[in-house]
CSV table of C-alpha atoms in Angstrom, one decimal:
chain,number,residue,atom,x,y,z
A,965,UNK,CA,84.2,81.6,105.6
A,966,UNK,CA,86.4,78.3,106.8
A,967,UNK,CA,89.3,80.3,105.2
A,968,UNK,CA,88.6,83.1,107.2
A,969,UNK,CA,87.6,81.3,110.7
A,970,UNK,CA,91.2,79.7,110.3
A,971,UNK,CA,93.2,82.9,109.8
A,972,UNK,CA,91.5,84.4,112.7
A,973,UNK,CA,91.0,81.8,115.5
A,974,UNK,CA,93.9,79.1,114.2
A,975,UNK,CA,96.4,82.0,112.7
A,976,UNK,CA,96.5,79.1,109.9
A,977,UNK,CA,97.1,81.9,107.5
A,978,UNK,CA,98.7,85.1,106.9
A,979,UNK,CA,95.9,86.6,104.3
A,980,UNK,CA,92.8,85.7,102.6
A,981,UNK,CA,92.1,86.8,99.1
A,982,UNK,CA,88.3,86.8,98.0
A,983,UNK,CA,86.2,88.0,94.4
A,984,UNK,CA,82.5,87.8,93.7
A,985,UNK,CA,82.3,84.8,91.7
A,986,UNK,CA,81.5,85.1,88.3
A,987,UNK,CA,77.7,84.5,88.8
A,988,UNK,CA,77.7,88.1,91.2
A,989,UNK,CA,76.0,85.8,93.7
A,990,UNK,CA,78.5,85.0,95.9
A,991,UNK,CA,82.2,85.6,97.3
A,992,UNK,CA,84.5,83.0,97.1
A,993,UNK,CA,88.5,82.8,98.2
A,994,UNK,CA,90.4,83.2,95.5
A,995,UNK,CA,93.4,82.8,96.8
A,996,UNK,CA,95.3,81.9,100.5
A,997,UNK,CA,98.7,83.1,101.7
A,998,UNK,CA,100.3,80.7,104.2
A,999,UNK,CA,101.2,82.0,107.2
A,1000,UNK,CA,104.6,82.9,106.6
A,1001,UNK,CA,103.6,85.1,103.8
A,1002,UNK,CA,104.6,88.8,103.8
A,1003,UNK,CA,102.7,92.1,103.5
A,1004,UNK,CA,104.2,92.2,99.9
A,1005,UNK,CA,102.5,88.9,99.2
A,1006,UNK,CA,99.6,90.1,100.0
A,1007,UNK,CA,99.8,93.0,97.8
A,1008,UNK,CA,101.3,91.0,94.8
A,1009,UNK,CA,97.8,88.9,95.1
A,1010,UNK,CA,95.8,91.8,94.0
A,1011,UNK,CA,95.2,92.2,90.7
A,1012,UNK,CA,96.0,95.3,89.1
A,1013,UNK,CA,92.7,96.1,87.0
A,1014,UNK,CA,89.8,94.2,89.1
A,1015,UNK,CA,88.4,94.7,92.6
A,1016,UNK,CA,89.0,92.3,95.3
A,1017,UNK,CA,88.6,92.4,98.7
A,1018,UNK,CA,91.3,90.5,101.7
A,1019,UNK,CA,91.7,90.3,105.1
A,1020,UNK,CA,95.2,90.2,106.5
A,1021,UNK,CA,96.3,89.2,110.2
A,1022,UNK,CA,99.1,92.0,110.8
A,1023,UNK,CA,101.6,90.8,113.8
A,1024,UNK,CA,103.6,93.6,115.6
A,1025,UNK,CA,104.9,94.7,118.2
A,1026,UNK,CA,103.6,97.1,120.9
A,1027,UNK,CA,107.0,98.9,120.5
A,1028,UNK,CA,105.8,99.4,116.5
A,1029,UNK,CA,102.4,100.9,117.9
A,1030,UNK,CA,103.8,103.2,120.1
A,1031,UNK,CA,101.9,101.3,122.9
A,1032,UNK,CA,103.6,101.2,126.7
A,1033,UNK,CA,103.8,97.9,128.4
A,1034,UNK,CA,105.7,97.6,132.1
A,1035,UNK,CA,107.8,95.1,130.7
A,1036,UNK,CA,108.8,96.2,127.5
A,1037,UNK,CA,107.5,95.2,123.9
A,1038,UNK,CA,105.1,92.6,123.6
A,1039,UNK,CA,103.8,90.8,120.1
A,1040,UNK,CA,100.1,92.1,119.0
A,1041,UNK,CA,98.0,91.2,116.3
A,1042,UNK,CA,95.7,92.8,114.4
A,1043,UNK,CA,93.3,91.1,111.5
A,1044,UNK,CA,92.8,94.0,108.4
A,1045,UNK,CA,90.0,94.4,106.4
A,1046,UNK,CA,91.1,95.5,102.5
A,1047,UNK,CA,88.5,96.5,99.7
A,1048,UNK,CA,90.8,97.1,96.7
A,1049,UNK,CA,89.3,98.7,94.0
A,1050,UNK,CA,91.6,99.8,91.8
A,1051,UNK,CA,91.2,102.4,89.0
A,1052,UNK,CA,91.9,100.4,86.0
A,1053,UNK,CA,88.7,98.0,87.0
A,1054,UNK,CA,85.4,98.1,85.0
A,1055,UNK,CA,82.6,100.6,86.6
A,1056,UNK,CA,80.3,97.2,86.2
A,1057,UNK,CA,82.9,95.5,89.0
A,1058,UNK,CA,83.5,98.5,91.1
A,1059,UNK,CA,79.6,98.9,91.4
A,1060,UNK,CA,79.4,94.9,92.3
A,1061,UNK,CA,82.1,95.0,94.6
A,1062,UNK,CA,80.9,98.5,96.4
A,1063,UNK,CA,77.7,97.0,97.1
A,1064,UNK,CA,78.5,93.7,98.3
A,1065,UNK,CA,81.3,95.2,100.6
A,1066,UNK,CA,79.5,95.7,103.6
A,1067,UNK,CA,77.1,92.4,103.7
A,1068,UNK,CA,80.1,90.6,103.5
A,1069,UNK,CA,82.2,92.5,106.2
A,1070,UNK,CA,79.4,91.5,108.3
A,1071,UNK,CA,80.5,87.9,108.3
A,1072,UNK,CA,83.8,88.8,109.1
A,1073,UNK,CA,83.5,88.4,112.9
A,1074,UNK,CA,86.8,89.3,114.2
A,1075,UNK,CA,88.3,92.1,111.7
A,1076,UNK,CA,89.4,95.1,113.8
A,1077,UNK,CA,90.8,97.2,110.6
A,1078,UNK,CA,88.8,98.5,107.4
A,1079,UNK,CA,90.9,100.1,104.3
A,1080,UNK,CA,89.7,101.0,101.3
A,1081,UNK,CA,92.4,101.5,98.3
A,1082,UNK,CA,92.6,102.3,94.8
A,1083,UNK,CA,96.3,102.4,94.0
A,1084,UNK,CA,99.1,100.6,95.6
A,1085,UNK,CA,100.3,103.8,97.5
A,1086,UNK,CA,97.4,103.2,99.7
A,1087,UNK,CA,98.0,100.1,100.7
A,1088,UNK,CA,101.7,99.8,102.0
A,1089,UNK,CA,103.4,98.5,105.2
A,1090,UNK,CA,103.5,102.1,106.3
A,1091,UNK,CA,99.8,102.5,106.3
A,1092,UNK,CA,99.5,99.3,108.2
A,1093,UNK,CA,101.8,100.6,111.1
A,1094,UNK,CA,99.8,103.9,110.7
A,1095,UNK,CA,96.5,102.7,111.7
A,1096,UNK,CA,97.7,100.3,114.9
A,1097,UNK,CA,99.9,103.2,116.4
């Protein structure tokens, strides 16, 4: 959870990539985008044929959320949640991953998102700006 505790409280990081580790007893980072990391990064991260999940700290502005501020457009951030399960994964990991999902958002203090995808289209910069408008 360090990874995690530094995205959220010292913006250290711009995602956080975890799996189940190969024991099923336990999620682990599996990988760490610094914080000039793009949402594209974060999507490149994710395999195509095994689950995963990642949280991702979303900077915007209040202009991009349709917000209204007296003095114009002020920067906002917003820490996502991600449980990608694509279709090409096993059952076997789909079943581990399902399960385990919301034990371990529980330990995410701070995450003010949840998505679930399946296929790329579902997680895009678009969907991002969707749910913070």
């Amino acid at each position: 959870m360090a990874r995690f505790q530094e995205l959220r409280a010292g913006r250290a990081h711009r995602f956080v990539v975890f799996k189940v580790d190969d024991s099923l007893q336990q999620v682990v980072v599996d990988k760490v985008g610094p914080r000039e990391s793009s949402f594209d990064d974060l999507t490149a991260a994710l395999p195509a044929d095994d689950c995963r999940y990642a949280v991702y700290d979303h900077d915007f502005t209040v202009g991009d959320a349709t917000a209204v501020v007296a003095d114009g457009e002020a920067p906002r951030s917003k820490i996502f949640f991600v449980a990608w399960s694509p279709a090409a994964a096993d059952v076997r990991s789909k079943m581990v991953y399902a399960s385990s999902c919301e034990g371990f958002k529980k330990e995410l203090d701070g995450v003010q998102i949840d998505l679930q995808a399946t296929e790329p289209s579902e997680l895009t910069l678009d969907v991002l700006k969707d749910h913070v408008s």
